[in-house]
mmCIF file of C-alpha atoms in Angstrom:
data_model
loop_
_atom_site.group_PDB
_atom_site.id
_atom_site.type_symbol
_atom_site.label_atom_id
_atom_site.label_comp_id
_atom_site.label_asym_id
_atom_site.label_seq_id
_atom_site.Cartn_x
_atom_site.Cartn_y
_atom_site.Cartn_z
ATOM 1 C CA ILE S 1 -15.461 -5.971 -5.830
ATOM 2 C CA PHE S 2 -12.094 -5.495 -4.039
ATOM 3 C CA ALA S 3 -13.053 -7.306 -0.826
ATOM 4 C CA LEU S 4 -10.218 -9.322 0.701
ATOM 5 C CA LYS S 5 -10.984 -13.017 0.815
ATOM 6 C CA THR S 6 -9.884 -13.667 4.382
ATOM 7 C CA GLY S 7 -9.305 -16.923 6.227
ATOM 8 C CA ILE S 8 -8.549 -17.213 9.930
ATOM 9 C CA VAL S 9 -6.488 -19.889 11.645
ATOM 10 C CA ASP S 10 -7.757 -20.522 15.172
ATOM 11 C CA ASN S 11 -5.081 -20.978 17.828
ATOM 12 C CA THR S 12 -7.095 -19.322 20.592
ATOM 13 C CA GLY S 13 -7.429 -22.374 22.837
ATOM 14 C CA ASN S 14 -10.107 -21.588 25.392
ATOM 15 C CA GLN S 15 -10.461 -18.000 24.130
ATOM 16 C CA SER S 16 -12.663 -18.818 21.134
ATOM 17 C CA GLU S 17 -15.020 -15.911 21.952
ATOM 18 C CA MET S 18 -12.163 -13.579 20.944
ATOM 19 C CA LEU S 19 -12.088 -15.258 17.533
ATOM 20 C CA TYR S 20 -15.808 -14.692 17.016
ATOM 21 C CA SER S 21 -15.442 -11.056 18.089
ATOM 22 C CA MET S 22 -12.570 -10.556 15.667
ATOM 23 C CA LYS S 23 -14.540 -12.083 12.784
ATOM 24 C CA ALA S 24 -17.446 -9.762 13.589
ATOM 25 C CA ARG S 25 -15.132 -6.717 13.601
ATOM 26 C CA LEU S 26 -13.665 -7.727 10.259
ATOM 27 C CA ASP S 27 -17.098 -8.178 8.698
ATOM 28 C CA GLN S 28 -18.151 -4.735 9.949
ATOM 29 C CA THR S 29 -15.381 -3.034 7.967
ATOM 30 C CA GLY S 30 -16.994 -4.081 4.695
ATOM 31 C CA LEU S 31 -13.509 -4.710 3.298
ATOM 32 C CA VAL S 32 -13.276 -8.468 3.814
ATOM 33 C CA ARG S 33 -15.170 -11.572 2.756
ATOM 34 C CA SER S 34 -14.647 -14.424 5.186
ATOM 35 C CA ILE S 35 -13.994 -17.830 3.662
ATOM 36 C CA ASP S 36 -13.543 -21.249 5.295
ATOM 37 C CA HIS S 37 -11.841 -23.081 2.426
ATOM 38 C CA GLY S 38 -10.123 -22.426 -0.896
ATOM 39 C CA GLY S 39 -7.604 -19.759 -1.807
ATOM 40 C CA CYS S 40 -7.602 -16.511 0.146
ATOM 41 C CA ASP S 41 -6.069 -13.065 -0.200
ATOM 42 C CA LEU S 42 -5.241 -12.778 3.482
ATOM 43 C CA LEU S 43 -4.601 -15.560 5.980
ATOM 44 C CA VAL S 44 -4.780 -14.478 9.619
ATOM 45 C CA ASP S 45 -3.344 -16.676 12.354
ATOM 46 C CA LEU S 46 -4.766 -15.664 15.740
ATOM 47 C CA ASN S 47 -2.778 -17.054 18.663
ATOM 48 C CA VAL S 48 -3.630 -16.480 22.311
ATOM 49 C CA ASN S 49 -1.524 -17.487 25.303
ATOM 50 C CA PHE S 50 -1.131 -16.318 28.891
ATOM 51 C CA GLN S 51 1.353 -13.554 28.103
ATOM 52 C CA GLU S 52 0.130 -12.039 24.825
ATOM 53 C CA ILE S 53 -2.094 -12.139 21.760
ATOM 54 C CA SER S 54 -0.427 -12.431 18.368
ATOM 55 C CA LEU S 55 -1.658 -11.963 14.813
ATOM 56 C CA THR S 56 0.380 -13.343 11.920
ATOM 57 C CA MET S 57 -0.673 -12.086 8.496
ATOM 58 C CA GLN S 58 0.147 -13.756 5.181
ATOM 59 C CA ASN S 59 -0.957 -11.971 2.016
ATOM 60 C CA ASN S 60 -1.152 -13.339 -1.514
ATOM 61 C CA VAL S 61 0.030 -10.061 -3.084
ATOM 62 C CA TYR S 62 3.598 -11.275 -2.692
ATOM 63 C CA GLY S 63 2.953 -13.961 -5.294
ATOM 64 C CA ASP S 64 5.549 -16.712 -5.401
ATOM 65 C CA ASP S 65 8.160 -14.542 -3.691
ATOM 66 C CA LYS S 66 7.061 -15.337 -0.133
ATOM 67 C CA ILE S 67 10.234 -14.462 1.713
ATOM 68 C CA GLU S 68 10.027 -14.411 5.476
ATOM 69 C CA THR S 69 10.224 -10.618 5.804
ATOM 70 C CA TYR S 70 6.952 -10.215 3.911
ATOM 71 C CA VAL S 71 5.014 -12.094 6.598
ATOM 72 C CA GLU S 72 4.002 -9.752 9.409
ATOM 73 C CA SER S 73 3.302 -10.478 13.055
ATOM 74 C CA TYR S 74 1.627 -8.156 15.535
ATOM 75 C CA TYR S 75 1.664 -8.576 19.305
ATOM 76 C CA PHE S 76 -0.885 -7.248 21.797
ATOM 77 C CA THR S 77 -1.219 -7.293 25.561
ATOM 78 C CA ASP S 78 -5.018 -7.497 25.624
ATOM 79 C CA GLU S 79 -8.142 -7.764 23.485
ATOM 80 C CA ASN S 80 -8.823 -4.006 23.458
ATOM 81 C CA GLN S 81 -5.378 -3.277 22.037
ATOM 82 C CA LEU S 82 -5.943 -5.898 19.345
ATOM 83 C CA PHE S 83 -9.293 -4.495 18.244
ATOM 84 C CA SER S 84 -8.087 -0.870 18.228
ATOM 85 C CA ALA S 85 -5.337 -1.788 15.747
ATOM 86 C CA LEU S 86 -7.216 -4.384 13.672
ATOM 87 C CA GLU S 87 -9.171 -2.057 11.385
ATOM 88 C CA ASN S 88 -6.125 -0.076 10.237
ATOM 89 C CA ILE S 89 -4.188 -3.289 9.621
ATOM 90 C CA ILE S 90 -6.994 -4.590 7.388
ATOM 91 C CA LYS S 91 -7.344 -1.269 5.542
ATOM 92 C CA ARG S 92 -3.639 -1.302 4.715
ATOM 93 C CA TYR S 93 -3.807 -4.853 3.339
ATOM 94 C CA TYR S 94 -6.910 -3.869 1.404
ATOM 95 C CA CYS S 95 -4.990 -1.015 -0.236
ATOM 96 C CA PHE S 96 -2.039 -3.343 -0.870
ATOM 97 C CA ASN S 97 -4.287 -5.676 -2.831
ATOM 98 C CA VAL S 98 -6.017 -2.911 -4.787
ATOM 99 C CA MET S 99 -2.708 -1.274 -5.715
ATOM 100 C CA ARG S 100 -1.069 -4.546 -6.700
ATOM 101 C CA SER S 101 -4.108 -5.410 -8.805
ATOM 102 C CA MET S 102 -3.287 -2.404 -10.967
ATOM 103 C CA ASP S 103 -0.130 -4.195 -12.087
ATOM 104 C CA LEU S 104 -2.376 -6.882 -13.564
ATOM 105 C CA LEU S 105 -4.683 -4.571 -15.498
ATOM 106 C CA LYS S 106 -2.560 -4.847 -18.609
ATOM 107 C CA PRO S 107 0.707 -6.470 -19.685
ATOM 108 C CA GLY S 108 3.771 -4.438 -18.764
ATOM 109 C CA GLU S 109 6.138 -5.811 -21.364
ATOM 110 C CA ASP S 110 5.967 -3.051 -23.973
ATOM 111 C CA ASP S 111 8.148 0.037 -24.199
ATOM 112 C CA TYR S 112 5.733 1.916 -21.964
ATOM 113 C CA ALA S 113 6.478 -0.307 -18.978
ATOM 114 C CA THR S 114 8.006 1.445 -16.002
ATOM 115 C CA THR S 115 10.675 0.255 -13.608
ATOM 116 C CA ILE S 116 11.362 1.302 -10.025
ATOM 117 C CA THR S 117 14.895 1.313 -8.677
ATOM 118 C CA ILE S 118 15.654 2.109 -5.052
ATOM 119 C CA LYS S 119 19.129 3.405 -4.277
ATOM 120 C CA GLY S 120 20.046 2.407 -0.737
ATOM 121 C CA GLY S 121 19.203 -0.448 1.591
ATOM 122 C CA SER S 122 19.916 -4.072 0.850
ATOM 123 C CA TYR S 123 17.714 -6.984 -0.224
ATOM 124 C CA GLY S 124 14.578 -4.879 0.135
ATOM 125 C CA MET S 125 15.393 -4.006 3.755
ATOM 126 C CA PHE S 126 15.645 -0.364 4.824
ATOM 127 C CA THR S 127 16.594 1.068 8.199
ATOM 128 C CA VAL S 128 14.875 4.119 9.699
ATOM 129 C CA GLY S 129 17.211 7.094 9.365
ATOM 130 C CA GLU S 130 19.110 5.970 6.272
ATOM 131 C CA THR S 131 18.869 7.927 3.034
ATOM 132 C CA ILE S 132 17.406 6.464 -0.148
ATOM 133 C CA GLU S 133 16.440 7.630 -3.613
ATOM 134 C CA LEU S 134 13.612 6.285 -5.747
ATOM 135 C CA CYS S 135 14.248 6.203 -9.482
ATOM 136 C CA LEU S 136 11.752 5.711 -12.321
ATOM 137 C CA SER S 137 12.283 5.050 -15.997
ATOM 138 C CA SER S 138 10.035 4.535 -18.996
ATOM 139 C CA GLY S 139 10.413 3.844 -22.702
ATOM 140 C CA ARG S 140 7.994 6.664 -23.522
ATOM 141 C CA GLU S 141 7.431 10.240 -22.449
ATOM 142 C CA ALA S 142 4.943 10.072 -19.585
ATOM 143 C CA TYR S 143 3.716 11.819 -16.477
ATOM 144 C CA SER S 144 4.578 9.949 -13.315
ATOM 145 C CA MET S 145 3.112 9.502 -9.864
ATOM 146 C CA LEU S 146 5.034 7.806 -7.070
ATOM 147 C CA LEU S 147 3.077 6.495 -4.081
ATOM 148 C CA SER S 148 3.914 4.821 -0.799
ATOM 149 C CA VAL S 149 1.402 2.728 1.152
ATOM 150 C CA ASN S 150 2.270 2.051 4.794
ATOM 151 C CA SER S 151 0.534 1.494 8.098
ATOM 152 C CA GLU S 152 -0.526 5.151 8.419
ATOM 153 C CA GLY S 153 -2.003 5.586 4.964
ATOM 154 C CA MET S 154 -0.933 6.503 1.454
ATOM 155 C CA TYR S 155 1.616 9.196 0.595
ATOM 156 C CA LEU S 156 2.205 10.968 -2.691
ATOM 157 C CA LEU S 157 5.999 11.083 -2.767
ATOM 158 C CA PHE S 158 6.175 12.601 -6.242
ATOM 159 C CA PRO S 159 5.124 15.027 -7.591
ATOM 160 C CA GLN S 160 4.746 17.389 -4.646
ATOM 161 C CA THR S 161 4.547 20.667 -6.570
ATOM 162 C CA ARG S 162 2.940 21.748 -9.800
ATOM 163 C CA GLU S 163 6.403 22.410 -11.204
ATOM 164 C CA GLU S 164 7.276 18.740 -10.696
ATOM 165 C CA ASN S 165 4.175 17.584 -12.567
ATOM 166 C CA ARG S 166 5.984 17.320 -15.881
ATOM 167 C CA PRO S 167 6.592 14.320 -18.151
ATOM 168 C CA LEU S 168 9.539 11.981 -17.807
ATOM 169 C CA VAL S 169 11.899 11.963 -20.761
ATOM 170 C CA SER S 170 11.795 8.721 -22.739
ATOM 171 C CA GLY S 171 14.624 6.374 -21.789
ATOM 172 C CA LYS S 172 16.068 8.780 -19.204
ATOM 173 C CA PRO S 173 15.816 7.667 -15.543
ATOM 174 C CA PHE S 174 14.397 10.150 -13.070
ATOM 175 C CA CYS S 175 15.316 10.029 -9.373
ATOM 176 C CA THR S 176 13.642 11.770 -6.478
ATOM 177 C CA LEU S 177 15.665 13.935 -4.154
ATOM 178 C CA PRO S 178 17.314 11.931 -1.355
ATOM 179 C CA MET S 179 14.755 11.111 1.337
ATOM 180 C CA GLU S 180 15.139 9.709 4.818
ATOM 181 C CA VAL S 181 13.478 6.421 5.740
ATOM 182 C CA SER S 182 11.045 7.252 8.521
ATOM 183 C CA LEU S 183 8.621 5.593 10.906
ATOM 184 C CA PRO S 184 6.390 3.615 10.961
ATOM 185 C CA THR S 185 8.226 0.387 10.272
ATOM 186 C CA GLY S 186 6.874 -2.731 8.610
ATOM 187 C CA ASN S 187 5.975 -3.825 5.122
ATOM 188 C CA GLU S 188 5.476 -0.935 2.729
ATOM 189 C CA LEU S 189 4.341 -0.812 -0.884
ATOM 190 C CA VAL S 190 5.997 1.606 -3.305
ATOM 191 C CA ALA S 191 3.970 2.094 -6.482
ATOM 192 C CA ALA S 192 4.636 4.059 -9.664
ATOM 193 C CA VAL S 193 1.922 5.094 -12.091
ATOM 194 C CA LEU S 194 2.839 6.463 -15.529
ATOM 195 C CA ILE S 195 0.213 8.155 -17.665
ATOM 196 C CA ALA S 196 0.431 9.530 -21.186
ATOM 197 C CA ASP S 197 -2.132 12.245 -20.497
ATOM 198 C CA LYS S 198 -2.234 13.848 -17.051
ATOM 199 C CA SER S 199 -5.980 14.468 -17.410
ATOM 200 C CA VAL S 200 -6.425 10.725 -16.779
ATOM 201 C CA LEU S 201 -5.370 11.283 -13.159
ATOM 202 C CA SER S 202 -5.885 14.843 -11.982
ATOM 203 C CA LEU S 203 -3.456 15.740 -9.203
ATOM 204 C CA ASP S 204 -3.526 19.528 -9.383
ATOM 205 C CA ARG S 205 -5.709 20.025 -6.336
ATOM 206 C CA TYR S 206 -3.241 18.043 -4.226
ATOM 207 C CA LEU S 207 -0.060 19.805 -5.335
ATOM 208 C CA ALA S 208 1.590 22.771 -3.646
ATOM 209 C CA GLY S 209 1.688 26.087 -5.516
ATOM 210 C CA ASP S 210 4.410 28.693 -5.865
ATOM 211 C CA ASP S 211 3.446 30.476 -2.653
ATOM 212 C CA GLN S 212 3.822 27.424 -0.419
ATOM 213 C CA VAL S 213 7.280 27.490 1.142
ATOM 214 C CA LEU S 214 7.012 24.431 3.385
ATOM 215 C CA ILE S 215 6.036 21.408 1.305
ATOM 216 C CA GLU S 216 4.740 18.256 2.944
ATOM 217 C CA PRO S 217 3.920 15.089 0.989
ATOM 218 C CA VAL S 218 0.228 14.798 0.206
ATOM 219 C CA SER S 219 -1.195 12.026 2.364
ATOM 220 C CA TRP S 220 -4.402 10.087 2.678
ATOM 221 C CA SER S 221 -4.988 8.453 6.060
ATOM 222 C CA TYR S 222 -7.235 5.444 6.685
ATOM 223 C CA ASP S 223 -9.864 7.583 8.412
ATOM 224 C CA LEU S 224 -13.016 6.640 6.510
ATOM 225 C CA SER S 225 -14.769 9.820 7.684
ATOM 226 C CA SER S 226 -12.537 11.811 5.329
ATOM 227 C CA PRO S 227 -13.515 11.942 1.635
ATOM 228 C CA ASP S 228 -9.804 11.747 0.767
ATOM 229 C CA ASN S 229 -9.078 8.663 2.858
ATOM 230 C CA ALA S 230 -6.580 6.084 1.621
ATOM 231 C CA VAL S 231 -9.158 3.380 0.916
ATOM 232 C CA GLU S 232 -11.187 5.755 -1.275
ATOM 233 C CA TYR S 233 -8.060 6.877 -3.070
ATOM 234 C CA CYS S 234 -6.949 3.284 -3.745
ATOM 235 C CA GLU S 235 -10.341 2.460 -5.255
ATOM 236 C CA ASN S 236 -10.578 5.678 -7.283
ATOM 237 C CA LEU S 237 -7.081 5.241 -8.662
ATOM 238 C CA PHE S 238 -7.848 1.685 -9.759
ATOM 239 C CA THR S 239 -11.150 2.750 -11.332
ATOM 240 C CA SER S 240 -9.537 5.651 -13.216
ATOM 241 C CA LEU S 241 -6.926 3.370 -14.727
ATOM 242 C CA TYR S 242 -9.396 0.572 -15.404
ATOM 243 C CA ASN S 243 -11.480 2.980 -17.469
ATOM 244 C CA ALA S 244 -8.487 4.444 -19.309
ATOM 245 C CA PRO S 245 -7.254 3.058 -22.644
ATOM 246 C CA PRO S 246 -4.516 0.508 -21.900
ATOM 247 C CA GLU S 247 -1.987 2.356 -24.052
ATOM 248 C CA LYS S 248 -2.390 5.446 -21.861
ATOM 249 C CA TYR S 249 -0.838 4.193 -18.632
ATOM 250 C CA SER S 250 1.591 1.804 -16.991
ATOM 251 C CA THR S 251 1.886 0.701 -13.363
ATOM 252 C CA LYS S 252 4.572 -0.984 -11.292
ATOM 253 C CA SER S 253 4.795 -1.688 -7.578
ATOM 254 C CA GLN S 254 7.148 -3.432 -5.195
ATOM 255 C CA PHE S 255 7.425 -4.115 -1.494
ATOM 256 C CA ILE S 256 10.098 -2.983 0.901
ATOM 257 C CA LYS S 257 10.580 -3.698 4.594
ATOM 258 C CA THR S 258 11.466 -0.864 6.980
ATOM 259 C CA VAL S 259 13.017 -1.600 10.362
ATOM 260 C CA ASN S 260 14.236 0.405 13.346
#
């Protein structure tokens, strides 16, 4: 149901066998549906020359705001390097689309709608090493969950402890503690989910308890062999909200670009 409609632009020249191999790899993931015409979720431009192989990815999740920094290009020295990276690239775009689809589940114009404000950076660009804060606000009392989707997987930025799993106060912005922008770089999706009843999305098993001194953000990698992989979590999160009464939740997401 979430499969990415994917089109491929062929600029391989005499290396067309690489294109066929790439299409086969994409089909094997089970996350894409190849199309030859019509609108697509992901447009992949494969370009091969004597020095390198490049992939340029354009994704429809950016809507009408298709600024240049949202288009990503990847460069590889050989076919093996391309194929070793391809699956994770597709899984990330898959999660992008699933997470952004949550914004469309219901209108976000009522007093329950959430907003995300990022303190730091400029024009959606953030440099590795600089300090930022992520702030949330809502017109109603609600439990919040703040997620980040990047090239390594999905991270639960907030809450990280059971003590933090408390409702936001209506009309009062909440900001995370200052955090440092870290690797990897590239396009990243920051998503906020607000829920009226925390039983809708159970996070307790992921949160640190009182006895845990060193707290690391909960993360879900793209390793499909793990039951808590990012792709599974994206799908489960969408399904949980889809099945919840629309007045019980609100979602909001936005893209940022991180650079070295």
